[in-house]
mmCIF file of C-alpha atoms and ligand atoms in Angstrom:
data_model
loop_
_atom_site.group_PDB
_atom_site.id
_atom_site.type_symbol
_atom_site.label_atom_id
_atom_site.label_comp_id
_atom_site.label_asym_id
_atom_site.label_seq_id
_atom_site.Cartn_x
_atom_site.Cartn_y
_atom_site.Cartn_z
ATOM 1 C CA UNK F 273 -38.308 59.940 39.526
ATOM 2 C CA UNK F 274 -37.391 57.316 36.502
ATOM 3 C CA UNK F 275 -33.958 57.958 34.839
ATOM 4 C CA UNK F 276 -34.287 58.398 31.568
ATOM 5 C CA UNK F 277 -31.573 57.030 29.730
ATOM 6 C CA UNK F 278 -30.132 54.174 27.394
ATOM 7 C CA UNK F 279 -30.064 51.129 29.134
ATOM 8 C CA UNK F 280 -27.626 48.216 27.608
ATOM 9 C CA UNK F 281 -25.663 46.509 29.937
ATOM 10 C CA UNK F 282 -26.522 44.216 32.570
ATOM 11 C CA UNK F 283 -23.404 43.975 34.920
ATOM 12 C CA UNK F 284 -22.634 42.566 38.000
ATOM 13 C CA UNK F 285 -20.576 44.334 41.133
ATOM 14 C CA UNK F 286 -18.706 42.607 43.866
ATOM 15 C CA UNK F 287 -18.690 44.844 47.267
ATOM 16 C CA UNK F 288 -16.512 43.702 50.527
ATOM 17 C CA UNK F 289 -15.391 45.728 53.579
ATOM 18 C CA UNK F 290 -13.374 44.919 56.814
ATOM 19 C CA UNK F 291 -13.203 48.351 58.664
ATOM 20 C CA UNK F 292 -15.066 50.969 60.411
ATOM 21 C CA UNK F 293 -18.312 49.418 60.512
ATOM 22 C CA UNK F 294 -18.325 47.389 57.181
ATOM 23 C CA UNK F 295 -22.456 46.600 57.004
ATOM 24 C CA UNK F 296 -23.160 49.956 57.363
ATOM 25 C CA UNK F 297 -20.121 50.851 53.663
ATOM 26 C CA UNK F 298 -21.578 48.295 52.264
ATOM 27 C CA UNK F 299 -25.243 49.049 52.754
ATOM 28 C CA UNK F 300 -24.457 53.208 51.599
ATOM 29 C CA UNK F 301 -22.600 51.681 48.756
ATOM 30 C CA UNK F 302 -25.161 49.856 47.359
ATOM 31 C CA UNK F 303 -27.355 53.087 47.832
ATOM 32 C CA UNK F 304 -25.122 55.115 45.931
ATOM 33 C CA UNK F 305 -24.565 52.840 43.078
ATOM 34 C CA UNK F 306 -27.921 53.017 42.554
ATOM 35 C CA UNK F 307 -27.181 56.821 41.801
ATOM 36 C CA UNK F 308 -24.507 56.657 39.484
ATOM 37 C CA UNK F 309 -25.238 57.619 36.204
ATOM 38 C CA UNK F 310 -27.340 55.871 33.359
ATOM 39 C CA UNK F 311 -27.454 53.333 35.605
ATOM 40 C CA UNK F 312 -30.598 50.966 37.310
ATOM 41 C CA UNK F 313 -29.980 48.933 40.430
ATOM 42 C CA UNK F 314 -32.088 45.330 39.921
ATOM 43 C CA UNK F 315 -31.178 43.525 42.901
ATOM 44 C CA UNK F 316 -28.856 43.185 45.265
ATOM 45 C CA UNK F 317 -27.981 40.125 47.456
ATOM 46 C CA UNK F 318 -28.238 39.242 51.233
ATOM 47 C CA UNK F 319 -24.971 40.593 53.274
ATOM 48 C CA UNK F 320 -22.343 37.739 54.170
ATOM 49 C CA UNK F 321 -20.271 37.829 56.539
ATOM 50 C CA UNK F 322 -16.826 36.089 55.485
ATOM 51 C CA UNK F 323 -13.522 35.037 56.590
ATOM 52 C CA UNK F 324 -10.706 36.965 55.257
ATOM 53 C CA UNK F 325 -8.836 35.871 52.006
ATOM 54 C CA UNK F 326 -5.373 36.782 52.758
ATOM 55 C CA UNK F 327 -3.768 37.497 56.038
ATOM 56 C CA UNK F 328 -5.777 36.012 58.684
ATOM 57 C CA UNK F 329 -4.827 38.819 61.518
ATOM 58 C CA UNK F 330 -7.721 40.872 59.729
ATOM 59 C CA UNK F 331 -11.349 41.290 60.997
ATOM 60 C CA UNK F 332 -13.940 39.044 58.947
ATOM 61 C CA UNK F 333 -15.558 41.174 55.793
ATOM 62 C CA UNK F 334 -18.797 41.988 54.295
ATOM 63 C CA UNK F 335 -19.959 41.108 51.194
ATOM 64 C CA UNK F 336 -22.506 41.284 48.987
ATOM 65 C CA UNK F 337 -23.247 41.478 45.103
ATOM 66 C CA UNK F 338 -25.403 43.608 43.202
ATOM 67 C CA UNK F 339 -27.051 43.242 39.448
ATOM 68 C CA UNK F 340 -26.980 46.980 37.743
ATOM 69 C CA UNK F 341 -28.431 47.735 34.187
ATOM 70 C CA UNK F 342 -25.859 50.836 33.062
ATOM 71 C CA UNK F 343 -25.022 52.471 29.960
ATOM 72 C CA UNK F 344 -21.656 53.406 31.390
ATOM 73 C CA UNK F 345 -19.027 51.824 29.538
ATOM 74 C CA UNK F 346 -16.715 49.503 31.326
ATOM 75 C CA UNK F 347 -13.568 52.356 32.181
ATOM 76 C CA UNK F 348 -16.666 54.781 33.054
ATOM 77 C CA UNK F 349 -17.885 52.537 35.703
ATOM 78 C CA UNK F 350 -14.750 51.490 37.060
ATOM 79 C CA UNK F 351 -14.350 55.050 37.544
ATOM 80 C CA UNK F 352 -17.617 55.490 39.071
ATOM 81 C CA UNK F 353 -16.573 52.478 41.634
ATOM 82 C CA UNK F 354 -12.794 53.846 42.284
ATOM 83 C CA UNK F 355 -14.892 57.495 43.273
ATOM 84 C CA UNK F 356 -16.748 55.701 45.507
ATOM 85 C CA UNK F 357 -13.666 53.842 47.608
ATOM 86 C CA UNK F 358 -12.178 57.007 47.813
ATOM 87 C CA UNK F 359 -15.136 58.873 49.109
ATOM 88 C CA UNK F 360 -15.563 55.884 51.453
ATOM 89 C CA UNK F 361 -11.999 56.378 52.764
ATOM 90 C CA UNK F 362 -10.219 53.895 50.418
ATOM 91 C CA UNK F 363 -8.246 52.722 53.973
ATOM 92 C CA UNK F 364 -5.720 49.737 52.556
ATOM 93 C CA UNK F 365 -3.973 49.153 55.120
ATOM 94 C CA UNK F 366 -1.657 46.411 53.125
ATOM 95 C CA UNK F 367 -1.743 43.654 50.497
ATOM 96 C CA UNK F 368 -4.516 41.448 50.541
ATOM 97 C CA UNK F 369 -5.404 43.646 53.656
ATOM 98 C CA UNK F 370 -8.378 45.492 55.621
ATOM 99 C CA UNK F 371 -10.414 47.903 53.854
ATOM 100 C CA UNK F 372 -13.317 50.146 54.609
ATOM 101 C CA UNK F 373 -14.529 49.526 50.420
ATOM 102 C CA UNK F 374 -13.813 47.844 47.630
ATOM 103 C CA UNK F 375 -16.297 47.308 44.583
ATOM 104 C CA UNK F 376 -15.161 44.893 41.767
ATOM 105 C CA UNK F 377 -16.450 44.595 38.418
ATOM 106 C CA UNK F 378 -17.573 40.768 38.221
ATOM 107 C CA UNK F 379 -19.545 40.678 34.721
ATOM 108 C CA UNK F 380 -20.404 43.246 32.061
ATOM 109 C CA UNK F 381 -22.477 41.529 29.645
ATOM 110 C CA UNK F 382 -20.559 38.715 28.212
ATOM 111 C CA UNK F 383 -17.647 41.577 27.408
ATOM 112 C CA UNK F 384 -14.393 40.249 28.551
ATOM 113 C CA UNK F 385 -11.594 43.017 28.947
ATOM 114 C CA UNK F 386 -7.995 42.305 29.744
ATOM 115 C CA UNK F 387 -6.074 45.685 30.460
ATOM 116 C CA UNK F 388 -3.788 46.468 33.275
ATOM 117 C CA UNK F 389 -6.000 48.303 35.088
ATOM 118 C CA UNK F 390 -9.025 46.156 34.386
ATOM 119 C CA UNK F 391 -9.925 42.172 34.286
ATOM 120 C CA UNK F 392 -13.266 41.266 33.162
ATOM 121 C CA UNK F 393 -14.813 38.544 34.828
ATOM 122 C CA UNK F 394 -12.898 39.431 37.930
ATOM 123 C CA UNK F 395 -9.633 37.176 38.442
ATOM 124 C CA UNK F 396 -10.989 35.860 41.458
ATOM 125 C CA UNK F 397 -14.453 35.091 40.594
ATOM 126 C CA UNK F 398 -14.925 31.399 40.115
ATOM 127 C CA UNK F 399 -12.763 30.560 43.334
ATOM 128 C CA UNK F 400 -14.585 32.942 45.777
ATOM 129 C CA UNK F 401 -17.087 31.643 47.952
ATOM 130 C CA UNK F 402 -17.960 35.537 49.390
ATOM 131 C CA UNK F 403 -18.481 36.399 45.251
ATOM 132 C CA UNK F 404 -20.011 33.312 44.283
ATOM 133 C CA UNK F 405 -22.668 32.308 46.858
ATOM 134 C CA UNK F 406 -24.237 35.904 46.905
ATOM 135 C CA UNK F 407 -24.098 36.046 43.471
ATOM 136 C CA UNK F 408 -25.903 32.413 42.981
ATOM 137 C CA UNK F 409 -28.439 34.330 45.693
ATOM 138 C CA UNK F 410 -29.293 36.584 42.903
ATOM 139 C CA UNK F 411 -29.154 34.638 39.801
ATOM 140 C CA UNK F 412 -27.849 30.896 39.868
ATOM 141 C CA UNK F 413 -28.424 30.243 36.067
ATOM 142 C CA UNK F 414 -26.217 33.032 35.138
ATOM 143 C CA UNK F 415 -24.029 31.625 32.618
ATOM 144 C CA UNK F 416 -20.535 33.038 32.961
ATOM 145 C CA UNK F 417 -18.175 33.753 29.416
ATOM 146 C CA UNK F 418 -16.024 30.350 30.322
ATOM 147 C CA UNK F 419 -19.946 28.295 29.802
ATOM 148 C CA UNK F 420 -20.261 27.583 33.448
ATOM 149 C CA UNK F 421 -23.194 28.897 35.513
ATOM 150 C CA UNK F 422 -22.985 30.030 38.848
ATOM 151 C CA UNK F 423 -24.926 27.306 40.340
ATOM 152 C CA UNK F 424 -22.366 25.014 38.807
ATOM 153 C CA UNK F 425 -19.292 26.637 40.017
ATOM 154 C CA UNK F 426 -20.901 26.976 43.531
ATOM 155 C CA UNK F 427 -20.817 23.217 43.524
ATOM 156 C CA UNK F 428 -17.155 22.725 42.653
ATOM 157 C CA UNK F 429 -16.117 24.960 45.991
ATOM 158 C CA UNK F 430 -14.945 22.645 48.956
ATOM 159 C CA UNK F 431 -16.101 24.467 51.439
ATOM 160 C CA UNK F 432 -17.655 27.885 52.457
ATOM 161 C CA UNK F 433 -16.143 30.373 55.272
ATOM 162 C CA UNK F 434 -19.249 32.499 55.717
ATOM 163 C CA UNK F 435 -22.653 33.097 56.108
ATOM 164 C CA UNK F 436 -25.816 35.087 55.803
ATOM 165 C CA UNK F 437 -25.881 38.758 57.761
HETATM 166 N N1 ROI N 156 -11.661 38.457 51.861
HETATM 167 C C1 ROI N 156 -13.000 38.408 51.968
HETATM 168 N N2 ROI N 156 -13.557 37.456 52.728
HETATM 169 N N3 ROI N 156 -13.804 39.289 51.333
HETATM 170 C C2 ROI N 156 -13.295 40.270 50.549
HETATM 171 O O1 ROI N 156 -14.057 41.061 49.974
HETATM 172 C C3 ROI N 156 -11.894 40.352 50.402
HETATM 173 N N4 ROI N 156 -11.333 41.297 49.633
HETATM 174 C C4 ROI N 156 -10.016 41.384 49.474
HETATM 175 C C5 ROI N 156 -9.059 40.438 50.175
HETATM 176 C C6 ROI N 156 -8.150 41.227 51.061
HETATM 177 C C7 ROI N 156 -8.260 39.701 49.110
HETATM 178 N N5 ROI N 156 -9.755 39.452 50.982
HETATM 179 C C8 ROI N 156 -11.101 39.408 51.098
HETATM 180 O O2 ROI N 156 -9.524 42.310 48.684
#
């Protein structure tokens, strides 16, 4: 039935996997997430199929984005994401290595956090092509804290290592 709850946030996840049948993490994750706690799923993107940032010797990952509404504060749903690597196996096999899950906070709102354990946007964001292009699938006009919209940023990448799943 409909959650009833208080809605607030519209935030933005970033979901990649390289192991033990990465489609099939990534399409249970995006199931789940849609269970976690004062929280609506509103769409999610196409899955891409990308080559590897970091070591090359790695199978090619999985990504996809999804746009939540959540009235979980930041910590509370980076703790909702951490339960869900584990219960996905959390494999890391290394630095910048294979994993069966991973699920980064891109955007909350236009709330930018700097603590150890938490960068908001994500460090990577405006450089990855596996973030970026399913996130422009969702919502290209999205303007990001630094002014920029996806669509723009998008634009400024040289070239792009994957493709639609
Ligand atoms: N490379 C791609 N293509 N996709 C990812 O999600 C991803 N995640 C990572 C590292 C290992 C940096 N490389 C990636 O954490």
């Amino acid at each position: 039935g409909q959650k009833l709850m208080p809605l607030n946030t519209i935030a933005y996840l970033g979901l990649g996997s390289n192991l033990d049948n990465p489609a099939a993490h990534i399409k249970r994750a995006v199931l789940e997430i849609a269970e976690f706690e004062e929280t609506l799923l509103l769409a999610r993107s196409s899955l891409y199929q990308s080559r590897p940032l970091g070591p090359q010797d790695q199978a090619d990952f999985i990504n996809a984005v999804v746009k939540i509404e959540t009235g979980l504060s930041p910590q509370n749903l980076l703790k909702a994401c951490q339960e869900l690597e584990i219960k996905h196996g959390r494999i890391k096999k290394r630095h910048w290595g294979e994993r069966t899950l991973d699920i980064d906070i891109l955007l909350y709102g236009n709330k930018t956090v700097d603590l150890p354990e938490l960068s908001i946007p994500h460090k990577g964001l405006k450089e990855r092509d596996f973030v970026l292009l399913p996130l422009a699938e969702i919502e290209p006009e999205l303007v990001l804290p630094c002014g920029e919209t996806v669509r723009e940023l998008c634009q400024n990448l040289q070239a792009f290592h994957l493709h639609r799943v």
